[in-house]
Coordinates of C-alpha atoms in Angstrom, one line a residue:
M1 CA -6.5 -14.2 -40.4
D2 CA -2.1 -13.0 -40.0
K3 CA -3.0 -9.0 -39.9
D4 CA -6.0 -9.5 -37.2
I5 CA -2.8 -11.1 -34.6
H6 CA -0.3 -8.9 -35.5
I7 CA -3.4 -5.9 -34.3
N8 CA -3.6 -8.3 -31.0
E9 CA 0.7 -8.5 -30.5
L10 CA 0.5 -4.4 -30.8
A11 CA -2.5 -4.0 -29.0
A12 CA -0.8 -6.3 -26.2
K13 CA 2.1 -4.7 -27.0
K14 CA 0.5 -1.0 -26.1
K15 CA -0.7 -2.5 -22.5
L16 CA 3.0 -2.9 -21.1
W17 CA 3.4 0.7 -20.9
L18 CA 0.7 0.8 -18.9
W19 CA 2.3 -1.5 -16.1
L20 CA 6.1 -2.1 -16.9
P21 CA 7.5 1.4 -16.2
S22 CA 5.1 2.2 -13.2
L23 CA 5.9 -1.6 -11.4
Y24 CA 10.0 -0.7 -11.7
F25 CA 9.6 2.7 -10.4
V26 CA 7.5 0.9 -7.2
K27 CA 10.2 -2.0 -7.3
G28 CA 12.8 0.5 -6.9
I29 CA 11.2 2.7 -4.1
P30 CA 12.1 0.1 -0.6
Y31 CA 16.0 0.0 -2.1
A32 CA 16.4 3.5 -2.2
V33 CA 14.3 4.2 1.4
L34 CA 16.5 1.5 2.5
T35 CA 19.8 1.6 1.4
I36 CA 20.2 5.5 1.1
L37 CA 17.1 7.8 2.5
A38 CA 17.4 5.6 5.7
M39 CA 21.0 7.0 6.0
V40 CA 20.4 10.3 6.0
V41 CA 17.3 9.9 8.8
F42 CA 19.5 7.8 11.3
K43 CA 22.8 10.1 10.7
R44 CA 20.5 13.6 11.0
M45 CA 18.7 12.0 14.1
G46 CA 22.5 12.2 16.2
L47 CA 23.9 8.5 15.4
S48 CA 27.1 7.7 14.7
N49 CA 28.2 6.2 11.9
G50 CA 29.2 2.9 12.5
V51 CA 26.0 2.2 14.2
V52 CA 24.2 4.0 11.2
T53 CA 26.2 1.8 9.1
F54 CA 25.7 -1.4 10.8
Y55 CA 21.7 -0.7 10.8
I56 CA 22.0 -0.3 7.4
S57 CA 23.7 -3.4 6.0
W58 CA 21.0 -5.6 8.0
F59 CA 18.7 -4.0 6.1
L60 CA 20.2 -6.2 3.1
L61 CA 19.6 -9.5 4.8
G62 CA 16.1 -9.2 3.0
W63 CA 18.1 -10.2 -0.3
I64 CA 20.2 -12.6 1.2
A65 CA 17.5 -14.7 2.2
K66 CA 15.2 -14.1 -0.6
P67 CA 16.0 -17.5 -2.0
L68 CA 14.4 -19.5 0.7
W69 CA 11.4 -18.3 0.1
R70 CA 11.2 -17.5 -3.5
P71 CA 9.8 -21.1 -3.9
V72 CA 6.5 -20.0 -2.4
V73 CA 6.5 -17.0 -4.3
D74 CA 6.9 -19.1 -7.8
T75 CA 4.5 -21.6 -6.7
L76 CA 1.8 -20.2 -4.5
I77 CA -0.9 -18.4 -5.8
T78 CA -0.7 -15.7 -8.9
R79 CA 2.3 -13.5 -10.1
R80 CA -0.1 -10.7 -9.7
F81 CA -1.4 -11.3 -6.6
W82 CA 2.1 -11.2 -4.8
V83 CA 2.7 -8.0 -6.7
L84 CA -0.2 -6.4 -5.0
L85 CA -0.3 -8.2 -1.7
T86 CA 3.2 -6.5 -1.2
E87 CA 2.4 -3.0 -3.0
L88 CA 0.0 -2.9 -0.2
L89 CA 2.2 -4.3 2.4
M90 CA 5.1 -1.4 1.3
A91 CA 2.5 0.9 2.0
A92 CA 1.3 0.0 5.2
L93 CA 4.8 -0.3 6.6
L94 CA 6.1 2.7 5.2
Y95 CA 3.1 4.4 7.1
V96 CA 3.6 3.0 10.2
I97 CA 7.5 4.1 9.9
S98 CA 5.9 7.2 10.2
I99 CA 4.0 7.0 12.8
V100 CA 7.1 5.7 15.2
M101 CA 9.6 8.1 13.8
V102 CA 8.3 10.4 16.6
K103 CA 8.4 7.7 19.6
D104 CA 11.3 8.0 22.3
S105 CA 11.9 4.4 21.0
W106 CA 12.3 5.7 17.4
L107 CA 15.5 3.0 16.3
G108 CA 14.2 0.2 17.9
Y109 CA 10.7 0.7 16.7
S110 CA 12.5 2.0 13.0
F111 CA 14.9 -1.5 12.7
F112 CA 12.2 -3.1 13.1
Y113 CA 9.6 -2.0 10.5
M114 CA 12.3 -1.2 8.1
L115 CA 13.7 -5.0 8.7
L116 CA 10.5 -6.0 7.6
L117 CA 10.1 -3.7 4.9
S118 CA 13.3 -5.1 2.8
V119 CA 11.4 -8.7 3.7
V120 CA 8.3 -7.2 1.8
A121 CA 10.4 -5.9 -1.2
C122 CA 12.2 -8.5 -2.3
T123 CA 8.9 -11.0 -2.5
H124 CA 8.0 -7.8 -4.4
D125 CA 11.4 -8.3 -6.9
V126 CA 10.3 -11.7 -7.6
A127 CA 7.0 -11.3 -8.2
V128 CA 7.6 -8.5 -10.6
N129 CA 10.0 -10.5 -12.4
N130 CA 8.1 -13.0 -12.8
Y131 CA 5.6 -11.4 -14.2
Y132 CA 7.7 -9.6 -16.3
I133 CA 9.8 -12.9 -17.8
E134 CA 5.9 -14.1 -18.2
Q135 CA 5.4 -10.7 -20.6
L136 CA 8.8 -10.8 -21.9
N137 CA 8.2 -14.5 -22.9
R138 CA 5.5 -13.4 -25.6
H139 CA 6.6 -9.6 -26.2
S140 CA 10.7 -9.5 -25.8
S141 CA 12.0 -5.8 -27.1
P142 CA 15.7 -4.7 -25.7
R143 CA 14.1 -1.4 -25.2
F144 CA 12.5 -2.9 -22.5
V145 CA 15.8 -3.3 -20.4
V146 CA 16.5 0.1 -20.6
I147 CA 12.9 1.3 -19.8
R148 CA 13.4 -1.1 -16.4
R149 CA 16.8 0.6 -15.7
I150 CA 15.4 4.6 -16.0
F151 CA 12.1 3.6 -14.3
S152 CA 14.0 1.7 -11.6
G153 CA 16.6 5.0 -11.7
I154 CA 13.9 8.0 -11.6
S155 CA 12.9 6.3 -7.9
L156 CA 16.3 6.7 -6.5
L157 CA 16.4 10.1 -7.8
I158 CA 12.7 11.0 -6.4
V159 CA 13.6 9.4 -2.7
S160 CA 17.4 10.3 -2.3
G161 CA 16.8 13.3 -4.4
V162 CA 13.3 14.9 -3.9
M163 CA 12.3 13.3 -0.6
A164 CA 15.7 14.3 1.0
M165 CA 14.8 17.9 0.4
V166 CA 11.7 18.0 1.5
G167 CA 13.1 16.5 4.9
G168 CA 15.6 19.4 4.4
N169 CA 12.7 22.2 3.7
M170 CA 10.4 21.0 6.5
E171 CA 13.2 20.6 9.5
V172 CA 13.2 24.5 8.2
I173 CA 9.7 24.7 9.0
T174 CA 8.9 22.4 11.9
R175 CA 12.2 23.0 13.8
R176 CA 11.8 19.3 14.8
I177 CA 13.8 16.2 12.8
D178 CA 12.1 13.5 13.6
N179 CA 8.4 15.1 12.4
S180 CA 9.9 16.4 9.0
W181 CA 11.5 12.5 8.7
A182 CA 8.2 11.2 9.5
F183 CA 6.3 13.6 7.7
V184 CA 8.6 12.0 4.5
F185 CA 7.4 8.7 4.9
Y186 CA 4.0 9.3 5.0
L187 CA 4.3 10.9 1.6
L188 CA 6.3 7.9 0.5
S189 CA 3.1 5.8 2.2
I190 CA 0.8 7.6 -0.2
V191 CA 2.8 7.6 -3.5
V192 CA 3.5 3.4 -2.6
A193 CA -0.8 3.3 -2.0
I194 CA -1.7 5.0 -5.1
F195 CA 0.4 3.1 -7.9
F196 CA -1.3 0.0 -5.8
I197 CA -4.9 1.2 -6.6
Y198 CA -3.7 1.6 -10.1
H199 CA -1.4 -1.5 -10.8
L200 CA -4.9 -2.7 -8.9
I201 CA -6.7 -1.3 -12.1
V202 CA -4.6 -2.1 -14.9
L203 CA -2.8 -6.3 -13.7
R204 CA -5.1 -8.0 -15.6
R205 CA -4.5 -11.1 -15.4
P206 CA -3.3 -13.7 -17.8
S207 CA -5.0 -16.8 -18.9
D208 CA -1.6 -18.5 -18.1
D209 CA -0.9 -16.8 -15.0
M210 CA -1.7 -19.2 -12.5
P211 CA 0.7 -21.1 -10.0
I212 CA 2.7 -24.5 -10.1
V213 CA 0.6 -26.3 -7.5
Y214 CA -1.9 -25.1 -5.5
R215 CA -1.7 -25.8 -1.8
F216 CA 1.4 -25.7 -0.4
S217 CA 3.2 -28.4 1.1
V218 CA 6.6 -28.3 2.9
K219 CA 8.2 -31.5 1.1
K220 CA 7.8 -29.7 -2.5
F221 CA 9.1 -26.6 -1.2
R222 CA 12.0 -28.9 -0.1
R223 CA 12.4 -31.0 -2.4
M224 CA 12.3 -27.5 -5.2
F225 CA 15.2 -25.6 -3.1
R226 CA 17.0 -28.4 -2.9
R227 CA 17.1 -29.1 -6.7
R228 CA 17.8 -25.6 -7.5
A229 CA 20.3 -25.7 -5.1
V230 CA 22.3 -28.5 -6.1
A231 CA 21.7 -27.2 -9.7
F232 CA 23.5 -23.9 -8.8
F233 CA 26.4 -25.3 -6.9
R234 CA 27.0 -27.5 -10.0
K235 CA 27.4 -24.8 -12.2
P236 CA 31.1 -24.9 -14.4
K237 CA 33.3 -23.1 -12.6
A238 CA 31.1 -22.4 -10.0
L239 CA 33.6 -22.4 -7.0
H240 CA 35.4 -19.7 -8.8
S241 CA 32.4 -18.0 -9.6
I242 CA 31.3 -17.7 -6.1
I243 CA 34.9 -16.1 -5.1
F244 CA 34.1 -13.9 -7.7
L245 CA 31.1 -12.9 -6.7
V246 CA 31.4 -11.9 -3.0
L247 CA 35.1 -10.7 -3.6
Y248 CA 34.5 -8.6 -6.6
P249 CA 32.1 -5.9 -5.3
V250 CA 34.0 -5.4 -2.1
S251 CA 35.4 -1.8 -3.2
F252 CA 31.8 -0.4 -4.3
G253 CA 31.0 -2.3 -0.6
L254 CA 32.9 -0.5 0.9
L255 CA 32.4 3.0 -0.5
T256 CA 28.7 3.1 -1.1
R257 CA 28.0 3.5 2.6
V258 CA 30.9 6.1 3.8
S259 CA 30.1 8.1 0.7
V260 CA 26.3 9.3 1.6
L261 CA 27.7 9.9 5.4
F262 CA 30.7 12.2 3.8
L263 CA 28.6 14.4 2.1
I264 CA 26.5 15.6 5.5
D265 CA 28.5 14.9 8.2
R266 CA 29.8 17.8 10.0
P267 CA 33.4 19.5 8.5
S268 CA 34.6 19.9 12.3
Y269 CA 34.2 15.3 11.4
G270 CA 36.0 15.4 8.1
G271 CA 33.0 15.4 6.0
L272 CA 31.6 18.2 3.4
G273 CA 28.7 19.3 6.2
L274 CA 26.1 19.0 3.0
S275 CA 22.1 20.1 4.2
P276 CA 19.6 18.0 3.4
Q277 CA 18.5 19.8 -0.1
D278 CA 21.6 19.9 -0.7
F279 CA 22.3 16.6 -0.5
G280 CA 19.4 15.6 -2.6
F281 CA 20.5 18.1 -5.2
V282 CA 23.9 16.3 -5.0
E283 CA 23.7 12.7 -4.5
G284 CA 19.5 12.3 -5.7
T285 CA 19.7 14.4 -8.5
V286 CA 23.1 14.9 -10.0
G287 CA 24.1 11.5 -8.6
V288 CA 21.7 9.7 -9.6
S289 CA 21.2 10.7 -13.2
A290 CA 24.7 10.3 -13.9
L291 CA 23.9 6.8 -12.3
I292 CA 21.1 6.5 -14.9
V293 CA 23.2 8.2 -17.6
G294 CA 26.1 5.3 -16.7
G295 CA 24.3 2.2 -16.5
I296 CA 22.2 3.0 -20.1
F297 CA 26.3 4.2 -21.5
G298 CA 27.2 0.4 -20.2
L299 CA 24.5 -1.4 -21.1
L300 CA 24.9 0.0 -24.9
L301 CA 29.1 -1.1 -25.3
K302 CA 28.2 -4.2 -23.3
S303 CA 25.6 -4.4 -26.2
R304 CA 27.4 -3.2 -29.2
F305 CA 30.4 -5.7 -28.3
G306 CA 29.7 -8.8 -25.7
L307 CA 30.6 -9.4 -21.9
R308 CA 33.9 -9.9 -22.8
R309 CA 35.5 -7.0 -24.8
S310 CA 33.8 -4.8 -22.1
L311 CA 34.5 -6.6 -18.4
L312 CA 37.8 -5.4 -18.4
L313 CA 36.9 -0.8 -19.3
M314 CA 34.2 -1.2 -16.3
T315 CA 36.1 -3.0 -14.0
L316 CA 38.8 -0.2 -14.4
S317 CA 35.7 2.3 -14.8
L318 CA 35.2 1.0 -11.1
L319 CA 38.1 1.2 -9.8
L320 CA 38.4 4.4 -10.7
A321 CA 34.8 5.4 -9.1
P322 CA 36.6 6.4 -5.4
L323 CA 39.0 9.0 -6.4
P324 CA 36.9 11.6 -6.5
F325 CA 35.3 10.4 -3.1
L326 CA 39.4 10.8 -1.9
L327 CA 39.6 14.5 -4.1
L328 CA 37.0 15.7 -2.2
S329 CA 38.5 14.4 1.5
F330 CA 41.6 16.3 0.5
E331 CA 40.2 19.5 -0.9
L332 CA 37.0 19.8 1.4
P333 CA 35.7 21.9 -0.7
Q334 CA 32.8 24.3 -0.4
E335 CA 31.5 25.2 -3.8
L336 CA 28.5 22.9 -4.4
F337 CA 29.5 23.0 -8.7
F338 CA 32.9 21.2 -7.8
I339 CA 31.1 18.6 -5.5
S340 CA 28.4 18.1 -8.5
I341 CA 31.1 17.2 -11.0
C342 CA 33.3 14.7 -8.6
I343 CA 29.5 13.3 -7.4
A344 CA 28.6 13.0 -10.9
A345 CA 32.2 11.1 -12.0
E346 CA 31.6 9.0 -9.4
H347 CA 29.1 7.9 -10.0
F348 CA 28.5 7.8 -13.7
L349 CA 31.3 5.5 -13.0
I350 CA 30.0 3.1 -10.8
G351 CA 26.7 3.4 -13.4
F352 CA 28.8 2.1 -15.9
G353 CA 31.3 -0.4 -15.0
L354 CA 28.1 -2.2 -12.5
N355 CA 27.6 -3.7 -15.7
A356 CA 30.1 -6.2 -15.9
Y357 CA 29.0 -7.6 -12.4
L358 CA 25.3 -7.8 -13.9
A359 CA 26.1 -9.3 -16.7
Y360 CA 29.1 -12.4 -15.2
L361 CA 26.0 -12.8 -12.5
E362 CA 23.2 -12.9 -15.6
H363 CA 25.7 -15.3 -17.7
F364 CA 26.5 -17.5 -14.4
S365 CA 22.7 -17.9 -13.8
R366 CA 22.0 -18.5 -17.0
G367 CA 20.1 -22.3 -17.6
I368 CA 16.9 -23.7 -16.7
H369 CA 16.4 -22.4 -13.3
S370 CA 18.5 -19.3 -14.7
S371 CA 15.6 -17.2 -12.4
A372 CA 16.6 -18.9 -9.4
H373 CA 20.0 -18.8 -9.8
K374 CA 20.1 -15.5 -10.3
G375 CA 18.5 -14.9 -7.1
M376 CA 21.3 -16.8 -5.4
S377 CA 24.0 -15.4 -7.0
M378 CA 21.8 -11.8 -6.0
A379 CA 22.0 -12.9 -2.4
I380 CA 25.4 -13.6 -2.2
T381 CA 26.2 -10.7 -4.1
A382 CA 23.8 -8.9 -0.8
F383 CA 26.1 -11.2 1.8
S384 CA 29.3 -9.0 0.5
L385 CA 27.8 -6.3 0.7
M386 CA 26.2 -6.4 4.2
V387 CA 29.9 -7.6 5.4
T388 CA 31.2 -4.4 4.2
G389 CA 28.9 -2.3 5.3
M390 CA 28.9 -3.5 8.9
I391 CA 32.2 -2.7 9.2
S392 CA 32.9 0.8 7.0
G393 CA 31.3 3.1 9.7
D394 CA 33.7 2.1 12.4
W395 CA 37.0 1.6 9.8
Q396 CA 36.2 5.1 8.9
E397 CA 35.6 6.3 12.3
A398 CA 38.8 5.1 13.3
V399 CA 40.7 6.1 10.6
G400 CA 39.6 9.0 9.4
Y401 CA 37.6 10.0 5.6
Q402 CA 40.9 11.2 4.2
N403 CA 42.9 7.9 5.1
Y404 CA 39.5 5.7 4.4
F405 CA 38.8 6.6 1.0
T406 CA 42.4 5.7 0.3
Y407 CA 42.1 2.2 1.5
V408 CA 39.0 2.1 -0.5
T409 CA 40.9 3.0 -3.8
I410 CA 43.6 0.3 -3.3
S411 CA 40.7 -2.4 -2.2
G412 CA 39.7 -2.1 -5.7
F413 CA 42.5 -4.2 -6.8
I414 CA 40.9 -7.2 -5.1
M415 CA 38.7 -7.0 -8.6
I416 CA 41.9 -7.1 -11.2
I417 CA 43.4 -10.1 -8.5
V418 CA 39.7 -11.9 -8.9
L419 CA 39.1 -11.3 -12.4
P420 CA 41.0 -14.4 -14.5
L421 CA 39.0 -16.5 -12.2
V422 CA 36.0 -15.7 -14.9
Y423 CA 37.8 -14.0 -17.5
A424 CA 37.5 -17.0 -19.5
K425 CA 36.7 -18.2 -23.6
D426 CA 33.1 -18.9 -23.1
L427 CA 32.0 -15.7 -21.9
P428 CA 30.0 -13.3 -24.7
H429 CA 32.4 -11.9 -27.2
S430 CA 29.3 -10.0 -28.9
S431 CA 26.0 -9.6 -28.2
K432 CA 25.3 -12.2 -30.7
D433 CA 27.0 -14.4 -28.5
E434 CA 24.9 -13.9 -25.1

């Protein structure tokens, strides 16, 4: 009898490999499209840095508002249904964006549909995480966390690396910028559609994949949201933690938007002037690979020594992250190898350092409503990144790249200032305490 149970558990674990990597690969696609690829496209279409960062920052609105409709996804219909529905909608929206990119009023249309894409992507996040947590409760394994990180990173590599190269090559072939990037969005819609069909086949609904309620009720929705929100703000040191969640990523938010624009901006404006092909290699391939390695290295270190012992080192890593771009802005090198080394160093530092922030976010979200509170914490983070992103482009245009990266480096000391708010005895000292 025990042998049969063991065999069934092994078979169930093997089935996880049919959908776990692919789900998190698809999950990373819209985020990469909205945060990196869209910046390249908007810049190639002739928009200024201030306009680009302003529009791109609005795409975080979906992540900010995610806690508002999370109870609907949690309680209405099934997890499998939401995963499949959102993937179908993502494929459709990417296809529509490919059509509107060639219209005269492309900016308004593409902004609207990308904003819808952010909402759908956030809903997909909730559905995928719910589906994963349901399976994790029965088949938990630490390696699954690493697998999720790797395949989310691979989608970032494909979108910001391979697809950027495809767009650049299409510009050379067609001599049309709008058609070239429309073709990229068309390819991405096909990729997501293929995975939708694949998940339609492999995502079998377990017996316990059932909604908590069967009929939507505004009263129940309000009650559930209010209960979760009240519990969130009643957590120990809630105010300190919220201040930390808002201010800690300020330097990262100021850096991440403008650094992409710096790589592709013209040398006459102080940028490096990389072609989309070179950008795809440097940022999308070398940079994302370093980001994945840094993230995994930080995850292993945190697992080995705990959050409390790792927090200071990872904060120092984020503090140093703007320095490679500060160096590039003064040197303005043309050698792709030197640029790649700097980008790899910056991405490794960010990938390594962000583990501290994400680990604290997980620590703060623990409790009876852990998934909902994690979503609320991520919404606070998205708000911070949205505000810093909106001002970053105009600020850079006002002071130039050299001064801007200098100010970003200085702003990193905000992390040191707010660190004492959460660096307390109750932080896990080792992985056994987490």
